[in-house]
């Protein structure tokens, strides 16, 4: 009896050893790449976590490391080749391109701009005209003042009557407690958080005041060298990411659970509500997730130029591509 038990245990050890070896060999065959987030994990990133958890990256032959940006930031890491992919923004890529930084957008994560200026409802800010005599808390970028002025001009308001302060890393709710009247937020996260707090806010979406401000934010990006030297890897990455975001569109609850598993410190209710809100925003009216339009890139660059926040020649056709999106069969 003891002899047979020993033989059985030996056989099990051999099987486990073979299985581990096979798993390692399979992993070794995968192409290792990294994607750098623009910020801490949130529902803008869910499709990436879904693609990793459900094996979509592996199906495409990739072993993907999802990284935090650190001090360098996603754009710098991707542009320098220290990371293959990153989460970026149209405004950042546009400014990078005129400075000969070879970033390229390869997919729009969200089809339309869902950001805008938010304030606690009791402050009575319901239009850009109401910015006069108020205090705006931002991060000190020239682009902010240009956007504020652009919106205020639609109602003949004077930006010189607006106090703009650098709020640094303060979150929206902390700012509202520090005599700051309004801030620039993404509704999918901060707006949903306000709902959950029972805090009524007024939201002035940029797209309500200018079609030119309906730009892609955020996007997935890579660099020109990656596209030239490893087009198959770029195609594989976009195919898997596309499948991940399509899953999040169809299964927001399950996708939220996957994000929470990867980032357990996030507020569960916020993630689930945000995921539900974003589900139909990822693709929206585009033919497929990730699609980008030349007109959107041109319009926003023209707006930046006319508002003196973009200096230099910008070639919109070189700033983005749809070439790596999966080909969809006509229905």
PDB file of C-alpha atoms in Angstrom:
ATOM      1  CA  UNK A   1       0.000   0.000   0.000  1.00  0.00           C
ATOM      2  CA  UNK A   2       2.801   2.413   0.931  1.00  0.00           C
ATOM      3  CA  UNK A   3       4.613   1.533  -2.301  1.00  0.00           C
ATOM      4  CA  UNK A   4       1.569   2.434  -4.430  1.00  0.00           C
ATOM      5  CA  UNK A   5       1.064   5.651  -2.459  1.00  0.00           C
ATOM      6  CA  UNK A   6       4.674   6.610  -3.135  1.00  0.00           C
ATOM      7  CA  UNK A   7       4.281   5.888  -6.868  1.00  0.00           C
ATOM      8  CA  UNK A   8       1.066   7.967  -6.997  1.00  0.00           C
ATOM      9  CA  UNK A   9       2.686  10.932  -5.230  1.00  0.00           C
ATOM     10  CA  UNK A  10       5.715  10.731  -7.514  1.00  0.00           C
ATOM     11  CA  UNK A  11       3.431  10.754 -10.555  1.00  0.00           C
ATOM     12  CA  UNK A  12       1.539  13.799  -9.258  1.00  0.00           C
ATOM     13  CA  UNK A  13       4.809  15.680  -8.607  1.00  0.00           C
ATOM     14  CA  UNK A  14       5.947  14.875 -12.146  1.00  0.00           C
ATOM     15  CA  UNK A  15       2.645  16.082 -13.625  1.00  0.00           C
ATOM     16  CA  UNK A  16       2.746  19.324 -11.633  1.00  0.00           C
ATOM     17  CA  UNK A  17       6.361  19.878 -12.648  1.00  0.00           C
ATOM     18  CA  UNK A  18       5.536  19.311 -16.317  1.00  0.00           C
ATOM     19  CA  UNK A  19       2.548  21.632 -16.081  1.00  0.00           C
ATOM     20  CA  UNK A  20       4.627  24.400 -14.495  1.00  0.00           C
ATOM     21  CA  UNK A  21       7.293  23.946 -17.150  1.00  0.00           C
ATOM     22  CA  UNK A  22       4.723  24.107 -19.939  1.00  0.00           C
ATOM     23  CA  UNK A  23       3.160  27.254 -18.428  1.00  0.00           C
ATOM     24  CA  UNK A  24       6.586  28.880 -18.220  1.00  0.00           C
ATOM     25  CA  UNK A  25       7.378  27.928 -21.806  1.00  0.00           C
ATOM     26  CA  UNK A  26       4.042  29.368 -22.939  1.00  0.00           C
ATOM     27  CA  UNK A  27       4.713  32.604 -21.053  1.00  0.00           C
ATOM     28  CA  UNK A  28       8.248  32.809 -22.439  1.00  0.00           C
ATOM     29  CA  UNK A  29       6.834  32.693 -25.972  1.00  0.00           C
ATOM     30  CA  UNK A  30       4.732  35.820 -25.328  1.00  0.00           C
ATOM     31  CA  UNK A  31       6.056  39.206 -26.373  1.00  0.00           C
ATOM     32  CA  UNK A  32       6.559  41.331 -23.254  1.00  0.00           C
ATOM     33  CA  UNK A  33       5.313  44.913 -23.569  1.00  0.00           C
ATOM     34  CA  UNK A  34       4.159  47.599 -21.166  1.00  0.00           C
ATOM     35  CA  UNK A  35       1.361  50.157 -21.176  1.00  0.00           C
ATOM     36  CA  UNK A  36       1.649  53.187 -18.888  1.00  0.00           C
ATOM     37  CA  UNK A  37      -1.475  54.715 -17.383  1.00  0.00           C
ATOM     38  CA  UNK A  38      -1.974  58.468 -17.318  1.00  0.00           C
ATOM     39  CA  UNK A  39      -3.151  58.404 -13.710  1.00  0.00           C
ATOM     40  CA  UNK A  40      -4.078  55.950 -11.000  1.00  0.00           C
ATOM     41  CA  UNK A  41      -6.390  53.131 -12.171  1.00  0.00           C
ATOM     42  CA  UNK A  42      -9.925  54.226 -12.993  1.00  0.00           C
ATOM     43  CA  UNK A  43     -12.736  53.390 -15.399  1.00  0.00           C
ATOM     44  CA  UNK A  44     -10.943  55.010 -18.339  1.00  0.00           C
ATOM     45  CA  UNK A  45      -8.560  52.054 -18.070  1.00  0.00           C
ATOM     46  CA  UNK A  46     -11.014  49.203 -17.549  1.00  0.00           C
ATOM     47  CA  UNK A  47     -10.651  47.730 -21.031  1.00  0.00           C
ATOM     48  CA  UNK A  48      -6.930  47.209 -20.467  1.00  0.00           C
ATOM     49  CA  UNK A  49      -7.499  45.339 -17.214  1.00  0.00           C
ATOM     50  CA  UNK A  50     -10.235  43.272 -18.855  1.00  0.00           C
ATOM     51  CA  UNK A  51      -7.918  42.366 -21.741  1.00  0.00           C
ATOM     52  CA  UNK A  52      -5.270  41.234 -19.273  1.00  0.00           C
ATOM     53  CA  UNK A  53      -7.600  39.333 -16.931  1.00  0.00           C
ATOM     54  CA  UNK A  54      -9.595  37.532 -19.639  1.00  0.00           C
ATOM     55  CA  UNK A  55      -6.531  36.573 -21.655  1.00  0.00           C
ATOM     56  CA  UNK A  56      -7.157  38.803 -24.664  1.00  0.00           C
ATOM     57  CA  UNK A  57      -3.557  40.003 -24.649  1.00  0.00           C
ATOM     58  CA  UNK A  58      -2.302  36.428 -24.411  1.00  0.00           C
ATOM     59  CA  UNK A  59      -4.525  35.447 -27.339  1.00  0.00           C
ATOM     60  CA  UNK A  60      -2.608  38.033 -29.337  1.00  0.00           C
ATOM     61  CA  UNK A  61       0.754  36.722 -28.168  1.00  0.00           C
ATOM     62  CA  UNK A  62       1.416  39.478 -25.661  1.00  0.00           C
ATOM     63  CA  UNK A  63       2.446  39.580 -22.013  1.00  0.00           C
ATOM     64  CA  UNK A  64       1.343  43.079 -20.996  1.00  0.00           C
ATOM     65  CA  UNK A  65       2.492  44.923 -17.890  1.00  0.00           C
ATOM     66  CA  UNK A  66       0.097  47.727 -16.876  1.00  0.00           C
ATOM     67  CA  UNK A  67       2.258  50.387 -15.210  1.00  0.00           C
ATOM     68  CA  UNK A  68       1.677  53.530 -13.153  1.00  0.00           C
ATOM     69  CA  UNK A  69       3.098  56.708 -14.753  1.00  0.00           C
ATOM     70  CA  UNK A  70       5.421  57.806 -11.970  1.00  0.00           C
ATOM     71  CA  UNK A  71       7.067  61.216 -12.173  1.00  0.00           C
ATOM     72  CA  UNK A  72       8.063  60.907 -15.831  1.00  0.00           C
ATOM     73  CA  UNK A  73       4.518  60.521 -17.125  1.00  0.00           C
ATOM     74  CA  UNK A  74       3.136  58.238 -19.822  1.00  0.00           C
ATOM     75  CA  UNK A  75       3.904  60.490 -22.800  1.00  0.00           C
ATOM     76  CA  UNK A  76       7.568  60.857 -21.926  1.00  0.00           C
ATOM     77  CA  UNK A  77       8.024  57.133 -21.280  1.00  0.00           C
ATOM     78  CA  UNK A  78       6.341  56.173 -24.552  1.00  0.00           C
ATOM     79  CA  UNK A  79       8.085  58.843 -26.629  1.00  0.00           C
ATOM     80  CA  UNK A  80      11.489  57.760 -25.307  1.00  0.00           C
ATOM     81  CA  UNK A  81      10.772  54.073 -25.965  1.00  0.00           C
ATOM     82  CA  UNK A  82      10.937  53.117 -22.286  1.00  0.00           C
ATOM     83  CA  UNK A  83       7.354  51.836 -22.632  1.00  0.00           C
ATOM     84  CA  UNK A  84       5.674  50.564 -25.762  1.00  0.00           C
ATOM     85  CA  UNK A  85       2.208  52.001 -25.119  1.00  0.00           C
ATOM     86  CA  UNK A  86       0.532  54.575 -22.921  1.00  0.00           C
ATOM     87  CA  UNK A  87      -2.701  56.354 -22.076  1.00  0.00           C
ATOM     88  CA  UNK A  88      -2.529  59.899 -23.400  1.00  0.00           C
ATOM     89  CA  UNK A  89      -4.729  62.794 -24.591  1.00  0.00           C
ATOM     90  CA  UNK A  90      -5.278  64.509 -27.909  1.00  0.00           C
ATOM     91  CA  UNK A  91      -4.194  67.865 -26.498  1.00  0.00           C
ATOM     92  CA  UNK A  92      -0.898  66.427 -25.229  1.00  0.00           C
ATOM     93  CA  UNK A  93      -0.121  64.594 -28.465  1.00  0.00           C
ATOM     94  CA  UNK A  94      -0.957  67.688 -30.524  1.00  0.00           C
ATOM     95  CA  UNK A  95       1.489  69.798 -28.525  1.00  0.00           C
ATOM     96  CA  UNK A  96       4.085  67.022 -28.627  1.00  0.00           C
ATOM     97  CA  UNK A  97       3.921  66.691 -32.413  1.00  0.00           C
ATOM     98  CA  UNK A  98       4.748  70.344 -33.086  1.00  0.00           C
ATOM     99  CA  UNK A  99       7.834  69.855 -30.899  1.00  0.00           C
ATOM    100  CA  UNK A 100       8.909  66.832 -32.999  1.00  0.00           C
ATOM    101  CA  UNK A 101       8.025  64.353 -30.252  1.00  0.00           C
ATOM    102  CA  UNK A 102       6.986  61.204 -32.186  1.00  0.00           C
ATOM    103  CA  UNK A 103       3.827  60.213 -30.299  1.00  0.00           C
ATOM    104  CA  UNK A 104       0.941  58.695 -32.250  1.00  0.00           C
ATOM    105  CA  UNK A 105      -2.611  58.029 -31.078  1.00  0.00           C
ATOM    106  CA  UNK A 106      -3.709  54.521 -32.031  1.00  0.00           C
ATOM    107  CA  UNK A 107      -7.232  54.411 -30.522  1.00  0.00           C
ATOM    108  CA  UNK A 108      -9.723  56.726 -28.854  1.00  0.00           C
ATOM    109  CA  UNK A 109     -10.678  55.312 -25.469  1.00  0.00           C
ATOM    110  CA  UNK A 110     -13.753  57.553 -25.231  1.00  0.00           C
ATOM    111  CA  UNK A 111     -15.370  58.846 -28.404  1.00  0.00           C
ATOM    112  CA  UNK A 112     -16.430  62.304 -27.172  1.00  0.00           C
ATOM    113  CA  UNK A 113     -15.065  64.735 -24.599  1.00  0.00           C
ATOM    114  CA  UNK A 114     -16.903  64.143 -21.311  1.00  0.00           C
ATOM    115  CA  UNK A 115     -15.045  66.825 -19.349  1.00  0.00           C
ATOM    116  CA  UNK A 116     -16.200  70.247 -18.255  1.00  0.00           C
ATOM    117  CA  UNK A 117     -16.294  72.846 -15.502  1.00  0.00           C
ATOM    118  CA  UNK A 118     -18.068  71.774 -12.343  1.00  0.00           C
ATOM    119  CA  UNK A 119     -19.232  73.648  -9.279  1.00  0.00           C
ATOM    120  CA  UNK A 120     -21.324  72.975  -6.215  1.00  0.00           C
ATOM    121  CA  UNK A 121     -24.873  73.935  -7.196  1.00  0.00           C
ATOM    122  CA  UNK A 122     -25.220  76.404  -4.325  1.00  0.00           C
ATOM    123  CA  UNK A 123     -22.566  78.618  -5.948  1.00  0.00           C
ATOM    124  CA  UNK A 124     -25.009  79.442  -8.736  1.00  0.00           C
ATOM    125  CA  UNK A 125     -22.639  78.911 -11.682  1.00  0.00           C
ATOM    126  CA  UNK A 126     -24.914  77.857 -14.518  1.00  0.00           C
ATOM    127  CA  UNK A 127     -23.157  79.488 -17.490  1.00  0.00           C
ATOM    128  CA  UNK A 128     -19.713  80.862 -18.435  1.00  0.00           C
ATOM    129  CA  UNK A 129     -21.032  84.364 -17.706  1.00  0.00           C
ATOM    130  CA  UNK A 130     -21.184  83.326 -14.048  1.00  0.00           C
ATOM    131  CA  UNK A 131     -17.395  82.772 -14.004  1.00  0.00           C
ATOM    132  CA  UNK A 132     -17.010  86.519 -13.511  1.00  0.00           C
ATOM    133  CA  UNK A 133     -16.143  87.339  -9.912  1.00  0.00           C
ATOM    134  CA  UNK A 134     -15.395  83.678  -9.141  1.00  0.00           C
ATOM    135  CA  UNK A 135     -12.257  81.654  -8.393  1.00  0.00           C
ATOM    136  CA  UNK A 136     -11.175  78.786 -10.639  1.00  0.00           C
ATOM    137  CA  UNK A 137      -8.846  76.089  -9.298  1.00  0.00           C
ATOM    138  CA  UNK A 138      -6.616  74.427 -11.864  1.00  0.00           C
ATOM    139  CA  UNK A 139      -3.123  73.058 -12.432  1.00  0.00           C
ATOM    140  CA  UNK A 140      -1.496  76.107 -14.012  1.00  0.00           C
ATOM    141  CA  UNK A 141      -1.465  75.196 -17.707  1.00  0.00           C
ATOM    142  CA  UNK A 142      -1.820  77.909 -20.401  1.00  0.00           C
ATOM    143  CA  UNK A 143      -4.413  75.688 -22.059  1.00  0.00           C
ATOM    144  CA  UNK A 144      -6.777  76.144 -19.109  1.00  0.00           C
ATOM    145  CA  UNK A 145      -6.947  79.901 -19.452  1.00  0.00           C
ATOM    146  CA  UNK A 146      -7.504  79.570 -23.196  1.00  0.00           C
ATOM    147  CA  UNK A 147     -10.448  77.198 -22.670  1.00  0.00           C
ATOM    148  CA  UNK A 148     -11.935  79.397 -19.949  1.00  0.00           C
ATOM    149  CA  UNK A 149     -11.629  82.485 -22.126  1.00  0.00           C
ATOM    150  CA  UNK A 150     -13.106  80.662 -25.118  1.00  0.00           C
ATOM    151  CA  UNK A 151     -16.202  79.690 -23.134  1.00  0.00           C
ATOM    152  CA  UNK A 152     -16.560  83.114 -21.526  1.00  0.00           C
ATOM    153  CA  UNK A 153     -16.353  84.843 -24.898  1.00  0.00           C
ATOM    154  CA  UNK A 154     -19.469  82.986 -26.031  1.00  0.00           C
ATOM    155  CA  UNK A 155     -21.396  85.112 -23.493  1.00  0.00           C
ATOM    156  CA  UNK A 156     -19.307  88.297 -23.688  1.00  0.00           C
ATOM    157  CA  UNK A 157     -17.884  87.646 -20.229  1.00  0.00           C
ATOM    158  CA  UNK A 158     -14.561  89.168 -19.143  1.00  0.00           C
ATOM    159  CA  UNK A 159     -11.868  86.692 -18.118  1.00  0.00           C
ATOM    160  CA  UNK A 160     -10.061  89.517 -16.296  1.00  0.00           C
ATOM    161  CA  UNK A 161     -12.845  89.278 -13.729  1.00  0.00           C
ATOM    162  CA  UNK A 162     -12.017  85.619 -13.059  1.00  0.00           C
ATOM    163  CA  UNK A 163      -9.422  84.672 -10.432  1.00  0.00           C
ATOM    164  CA  UNK A 164      -7.382  81.673 -11.598  1.00  0.00           C
ATOM    165  CA  UNK A 165      -5.371  79.836  -8.924  1.00  0.00           C
ATOM    166  CA  UNK A 166      -3.102  76.804  -9.069  1.00  0.00           C
ATOM    167  CA  UNK A 167      -4.727  74.167  -6.863  1.00  0.00           C
ATOM    168  CA  UNK A 168      -2.012  71.567  -7.444  1.00  0.00           C
ATOM    169  CA  UNK A 169      -3.126  68.021  -6.655  1.00  0.00           C
ATOM    170  CA  UNK A 170      -6.185  68.977  -4.612  1.00  0.00           C
ATOM    171  CA  UNK A 171      -9.280  66.998  -5.565  1.00  0.00           C
ATOM    172  CA  UNK A 172     -12.520  68.718  -6.552  1.00  0.00           C
ATOM    173  CA  UNK A 173     -14.259  68.321  -3.186  1.00  0.00           C
ATOM    174  CA  UNK A 174     -11.294  69.637  -1.216  1.00  0.00           C
ATOM    175  CA  UNK A 175     -11.120  72.627  -3.564  1.00  0.00           C
ATOM    176  CA  UNK A 176     -14.772  73.402  -2.946  1.00  0.00           C
ATOM    177  CA  UNK A 177     -13.982  73.615   0.768  1.00  0.00           C
ATOM    178  CA  UNK A 178     -11.139  76.094   0.182  1.00  0.00           C
ATOM    179  CA  UNK A 179     -12.979  79.059  -1.343  1.00  0.00           C
ATOM    180  CA  UNK A 180     -12.509  77.758  -4.885  1.00  0.00           C
ATOM    181  CA  UNK A 181     -15.727  78.064  -6.854  1.00  0.00           C
ATOM    182  CA  UNK A 182     -15.262  75.669  -9.754  1.00  0.00           C
ATOM    183  CA  UNK A 183     -12.825  73.247 -11.382  1.00  0.00           C
ATOM    184  CA  UNK A 184     -12.303  71.174 -14.521  1.00  0.00           C
ATOM    185  CA  UNK A 185     -13.445  67.560 -14.038  1.00  0.00           C
ATOM    186  CA  UNK A 186     -14.355  64.382 -15.906  1.00  0.00           C
ATOM    187  CA  UNK A 187     -17.936  63.577 -15.088  1.00  0.00           C
ATOM    188  CA  UNK A 188     -17.397  59.813 -15.347  1.00  0.00           C
ATOM    189  CA  UNK A 189     -15.373  59.907 -12.126  1.00  0.00           C
ATOM    190  CA  UNK A 190     -15.761  63.104 -10.125  1.00  0.00           C
ATOM    191  CA  UNK A 191     -19.310  63.759 -11.292  1.00  0.00           C
ATOM    192  CA  UNK A 192     -20.374  60.248 -10.336  1.00  0.00           C
ATOM    193  CA  UNK A 193     -18.620  60.641  -6.985  1.00  0.00           C
ATOM    194  CA  UNK A 194     -20.649  63.808  -6.373  1.00  0.00           C
ATOM    195  CA  UNK A 195     -23.847  61.855  -7.090  1.00  0.00           C
ATOM    196  CA  UNK A 196     -22.851  59.199  -4.568  1.00  0.00           C
ATOM    197  CA  UNK A 197     -22.073  61.870  -1.973  1.00  0.00           C
ATOM    198  CA  UNK A 198     -25.487  63.404  -2.532  1.00  0.00           C
ATOM    199  CA  UNK A 199     -23.774  66.625  -3.623  1.00  0.00           C
ATOM    200  CA  UNK A 200     -25.648  68.448  -6.360  1.00  0.00           C
ATOM    201  CA  UNK A 201     -23.269  70.020  -8.890  1.00  0.00           C
ATOM    202  CA  UNK A 202     -23.643  72.176 -11.969  1.00  0.00           C
ATOM    203  CA  UNK A 203     -21.704  70.840 -14.951  1.00  0.00           C
ATOM    204  CA  UNK A 204     -20.777  72.930 -17.983  1.00  0.00           C
ATOM    205  CA  UNK A 205     -19.500  70.497 -20.630  1.00  0.00           C
ATOM    206  CA  UNK A 206     -16.942  71.930 -23.062  1.00  0.00           C
ATOM    207  CA  UNK A 207     -18.813  70.384 -25.979  1.00  0.00           C
ATOM    208  CA  UNK A 208     -21.902  72.448 -25.145  1.00  0.00           C
ATOM    209  CA  UNK A 209     -19.998  75.599 -26.116  1.00  0.00           C
ATOM    210  CA  UNK A 210     -17.701  74.590 -28.953  1.00  0.00           C
ATOM    211  CA  UNK A 211     -17.548  71.717 -31.440  1.00  0.00           C
ATOM    212  CA  UNK A 212     -13.797  72.289 -31.634  1.00  0.00           C
ATOM    213  CA  UNK A 213     -13.464  71.282 -27.982  1.00  0.00           C
ATOM    214  CA  UNK A 214     -14.932  67.861 -28.679  1.00  0.00           C
ATOM    215  CA  UNK A 215     -11.537  66.168 -28.823  1.00  0.00           C
ATOM    216  CA  UNK A 216     -10.357  62.672 -27.880  1.00  0.00           C
ATOM    217  CA  UNK A 217      -9.526  62.374 -24.217  1.00  0.00           C
ATOM    218  CA  UNK A 218      -8.114  59.906 -23.335  1.00  0.00           C
ATOM    219  CA  UNK A 219      -6.465  57.867 -26.114  1.00  0.00           C
ATOM    220  CA  UNK A 220      -4.053  54.957 -26.420  1.00  0.00           C
ATOM    221  CA  UNK A 221      -0.684  56.003 -27.813  1.00  0.00           C
ATOM    222  CA  UNK A 222       2.606  54.604 -29.044  1.00  0.00           C
ATOM    223  CA  UNK A 223       5.592  56.092 -30.865  1.00  0.00           C
ATOM    224  CA  UNK A 224       6.585  56.197 -34.526  1.00  0.00           C
ATOM    225  CA  UNK A 225       9.498  53.794 -34.078  1.00  0.00           C
ATOM    226  CA  UNK A 226       7.199  51.168 -32.598  1.00  0.00           C
ATOM    227  CA  UNK A 227       4.846  51.513 -35.553  1.00  0.00           C
ATOM    228  CA  UNK A 228       7.704  51.252 -38.040  1.00  0.00           C
ATOM    229  CA  UNK A 229       9.649  48.403 -36.415  1.00  0.00           C
ATOM    230  CA  UNK A 230       6.881  46.375 -34.711  1.00  0.00           C
ATOM    231  CA  UNK A 231       3.580  46.940 -36.537  1.00  0.00           C
ATOM    232  CA  UNK A 232       2.398  43.413 -35.717  1.00  0.00           C
ATOM    233  CA  UNK A 233       2.844  44.071 -31.993  1.00  0.00           C
ATOM    234  CA  UNK A 234       0.908  47.340 -32.249  1.00  0.00           C
ATOM    235  CA  UNK A 235      -1.862  45.572 -34.154  1.00  0.00           C
ATOM    236  CA  UNK A 236      -2.001  42.788 -31.551  1.00  0.00           C
ATOM    237  CA  UNK A 237      -2.132  45.274 -28.671  1.00  0.00           C
ATOM    238  CA  UNK A 238      -4.941  47.315 -30.225  1.00  0.00           C
ATOM    239  CA  UNK A 239      -6.907  44.177 -31.117  1.00  0.00           C
ATOM    240  CA  UNK A 240      -6.785  42.943 -27.512  1.00  0.00           C
ATOM    241  CA  UNK A 241      -7.549  46.381 -26.048  1.00  0.00           C
ATOM    242  CA  UNK A 242     -10.465  46.744 -28.437  1.00  0.00           C
ATOM    243  CA  UNK A 243     -11.859  43.416 -27.268  1.00  0.00           C
ATOM    244  CA  UNK A 244     -11.390  44.516 -23.659  1.00  0.00           C
ATOM    245  CA  UNK A 245     -13.303  47.765 -24.104  1.00  0.00           C
ATOM    246  CA  UNK A 246     -16.024  46.050 -26.117  1.00  0.00           C
ATOM    247  CA  UNK A 247     -16.457  43.664 -23.190  1.00  0.00           C
ATOM    248  CA  UNK A 248     -16.718  46.652 -20.819  1.00  0.00           C
ATOM    249  CA  UNK A 249     -19.398  48.135 -23.086  1.00  0.00           C
ATOM    250  CA  UNK A 250     -21.455  44.945 -23.065  1.00  0.00           C
ATOM    251  CA  UNK A 251     -20.740  43.853 -19.473  1.00  0.00           C
ATOM    252  CA  UNK A 252     -20.138  46.941 -17.305  1.00  0.00           C
ATOM    253  CA  UNK A 253     -20.819  45.160 -14.025  1.00  0.00           C
ATOM    254  CA  UNK A 254     -18.405  42.313 -14.704  1.00  0.00           C
ATOM    255  CA  UNK A 255     -15.835  44.751 -16.092  1.00  0.00           C
ATOM    256  CA  UNK A 256     -16.084  46.844 -12.926  1.00  0.00           C
ATOM    257  CA  UNK A 257     -15.359  43.739 -10.842  1.00  0.00           C
ATOM    258  CA  UNK A 258     -12.245  43.066 -12.923  1.00  0.00           C
ATOM    259  CA  UNK A 259     -10.989  46.622 -12.345  1.00  0.00           C
ATOM    260  CA  UNK A 260     -11.697  46.312  -8.621  1.00  0.00           C
ATOM    261  CA  UNK A 261      -9.791  43.042  -8.445  1.00  0.00           C
ATOM    262  CA  UNK A 262      -6.777  44.756 -10.011  1.00  0.00           C
ATOM    263  CA  UNK A 263      -7.140  47.903  -7.887  1.00  0.00           C
ATOM    264  CA  UNK A 264      -8.874  46.834  -4.651  1.00  0.00           C
ATOM    265  CA  UNK A 265      -8.327  50.193  -2.925  1.00  0.00           C
ATOM    266  CA  UNK A 266     -10.816  51.902  -5.246  1.00  0.00           C
ATOM    267  CA  UNK A 267     -14.294  52.707  -3.971  1.00  0.00           C
ATOM    268  CA  UNK A 268     -16.476  49.814  -5.125  1.00  0.00           C
ATOM    269  CA  UNK A 269     -19.687  51.775  -5.551  1.00  0.00           C
ATOM    270  CA  UNK A 270     -17.912  54.561  -7.430  1.00  0.00           C
ATOM    271  CA  UNK A 271     -16.278  52.127  -9.837  1.00  0.00           C
ATOM    272  CA  UNK A 272     -19.535  50.306 -10.548  1.00  0.00           C
ATOM    273  CA  UNK A 273     -21.565  53.494 -11.079  1.00  0.00           C
ATOM    274  CA  UNK A 274     -18.824  55.054 -13.182  1.00  0.00           C
ATOM    275  CA  UNK A 275     -18.521  51.927 -15.292  1.00  0.00           C
ATOM    276  CA  UNK A 276     -22.241  51.906 -15.912  1.00  0.00           C
ATOM    277  CA  UNK A 277     -22.182  55.590 -16.906  1.00  0.00           C
ATOM    278  CA  UNK A 278     -19.238  55.136 -19.289  1.00  0.00           C
ATOM    279  CA  UNK A 279     -20.458  51.952 -20.961  1.00  0.00           C
ATOM    280  CA  UNK A 280     -22.204  53.700 -23.848  1.00  0.00           C
ATOM    281  CA  UNK A 281     -19.657  56.544 -23.973  1.00  0.00           C
ATOM    282  CA  UNK A 282     -16.631  54.460 -24.997  1.00  0.00           C
ATOM    283  CA  UNK A 283     -17.836  53.918 -28.567  1.00  0.00           C
ATOM    284  CA  UNK A 284     -20.883  56.186 -28.648  1.00  0.00           C
ATOM    285  CA  UNK A 285     -21.744  57.053 -32.285  1.00  0.00           C
ATOM    286  CA  UNK A 286     -18.532  55.705 -33.864  1.00  0.00           C
ATOM    287  CA  UNK A 287     -18.634  52.700 -36.190  1.00  0.00           C
ATOM    288  CA  UNK A 288     -16.401  50.822 -33.772  1.00  0.00           C
ATOM    289  CA  UNK A 289     -14.548  51.382 -30.522  1.00  0.00           C
ATOM    290  CA  UNK A 290     -11.319  53.329 -30.926  1.00  0.00           C
ATOM    291  CA  UNK A 291     -12.123  55.004 -34.235  1.00  0.00           C
ATOM    292  CA  UNK A 292     -10.752  58.534 -34.716  1.00  0.00           C
ATOM    293  CA  UNK A 293     -11.663  61.202 -37.258  1.00  0.00           C
ATOM    294  CA  UNK A 294      -9.262  63.518 -39.060  1.00  0.00           C
ATOM    295  CA  UNK A 295     -11.729  66.382 -38.685  1.00  0.00           C
ATOM    296  CA  UNK A 296     -11.588  66.119 -34.872  1.00  0.00           C
ATOM    297  CA  UNK A 297      -7.781  66.351 -34.884  1.00  0.00           C
ATOM    298  CA  UNK A 298      -7.797  69.269 -37.312  1.00  0.00           C
ATOM    299  CA  UNK A 299     -10.556  71.191 -35.549  1.00  0.00           C
ATOM    300  CA  UNK A 300      -8.917  71.028 -32.150  1.00  0.00           C
ATOM    301  CA  UNK A 301      -5.492  71.966 -33.510  1.00  0.00           C
ATOM    302  CA  UNK A 302      -7.080  74.939 -35.281  1.00  0.00           C
ATOM    303  CA  UNK A 303      -8.706  75.965 -32.010  1.00  0.00           C
ATOM    304  CA  UNK A 304      -5.372  75.667 -30.183  1.00  0.00           C
ATOM    305  CA  UNK A 305      -3.627  77.758 -32.835  1.00  0.00           C
ATOM    306  CA  UNK A 306      -6.273  80.480 -32.869  1.00  0.00           C
ATOM    307  CA  UNK A 307      -6.119  80.649 -29.072  1.00  0.00           C
ATOM    308  CA  UNK A 308      -2.307  80.864 -29.108  1.00  0.00           C
ATOM    309  CA  UNK A 309      -1.637  77.641 -27.204  1.00  0.00           C
ATOM    310  CA  UNK A 310      -0.083  75.858 -30.188  1.00  0.00           C
ATOM    311  CA  UNK A 311       2.967  77.157 -31.999  1.00  0.00           C
ATOM    312  CA  UNK A 312       4.397  75.387 -35.007  1.00  0.00           C
ATOM    313  CA  UNK A 313       3.229  73.286 -37.926  1.00  0.00           C
ATOM    314  CA  UNK A 314       0.860  70.465 -37.021  1.00  0.00           C
ATOM    315  CA  UNK A 315       0.163  67.582 -39.404  1.00  0.00           C
ATOM    316  CA  UNK A 316      -3.027  65.939 -38.146  1.00  0.00           C
ATOM    317  CA  UNK A 317      -2.591  62.921 -40.439  1.00  0.00           C
ATOM    318  CA  UNK A 318       0.648  61.988 -38.672  1.00  0.00           C
ATOM    319  CA  UNK A 319      -0.767  62.373 -35.161  1.00  0.00           C
ATOM    320  CA  UNK A 320      -3.192  59.444 -35.220  1.00  0.00           C
ATOM    321  CA  UNK A 321      -4.045  56.275 -37.100  1.00  0.00           C
ATOM    322  CA  UNK A 322      -6.971  53.873 -37.396  1.00  0.00           C
ATOM    323  CA  UNK A 323      -4.841  51.332 -39.245  1.00  0.00           C
ATOM    324  CA  UNK A 324      -4.406  49.024 -36.260  1.00  0.00           C
ATOM    325  CA  UNK A 325      -8.065  48.766 -35.293  1.00  0.00           C
ATOM    326  CA  UNK A 326      -9.582  45.327 -35.931  1.00  0.00           C
ATOM    327  CA  UNK A 327     -11.375  45.094 -39.262  1.00  0.00           C
ATOM    328  CA  UNK A 328     -15.111  44.737 -38.640  1.00  0.00           C
ATOM    329  CA  UNK A 329     -17.344  42.768 -40.983  1.00  0.00           C
ATOM    330  CA  UNK A 330     -20.242  44.720 -42.436  1.00  0.00           C
ATOM    331  CA  UNK A 331     -23.548  43.738 -40.856  1.00  0.00           C
TER     332      UNK A 331
END
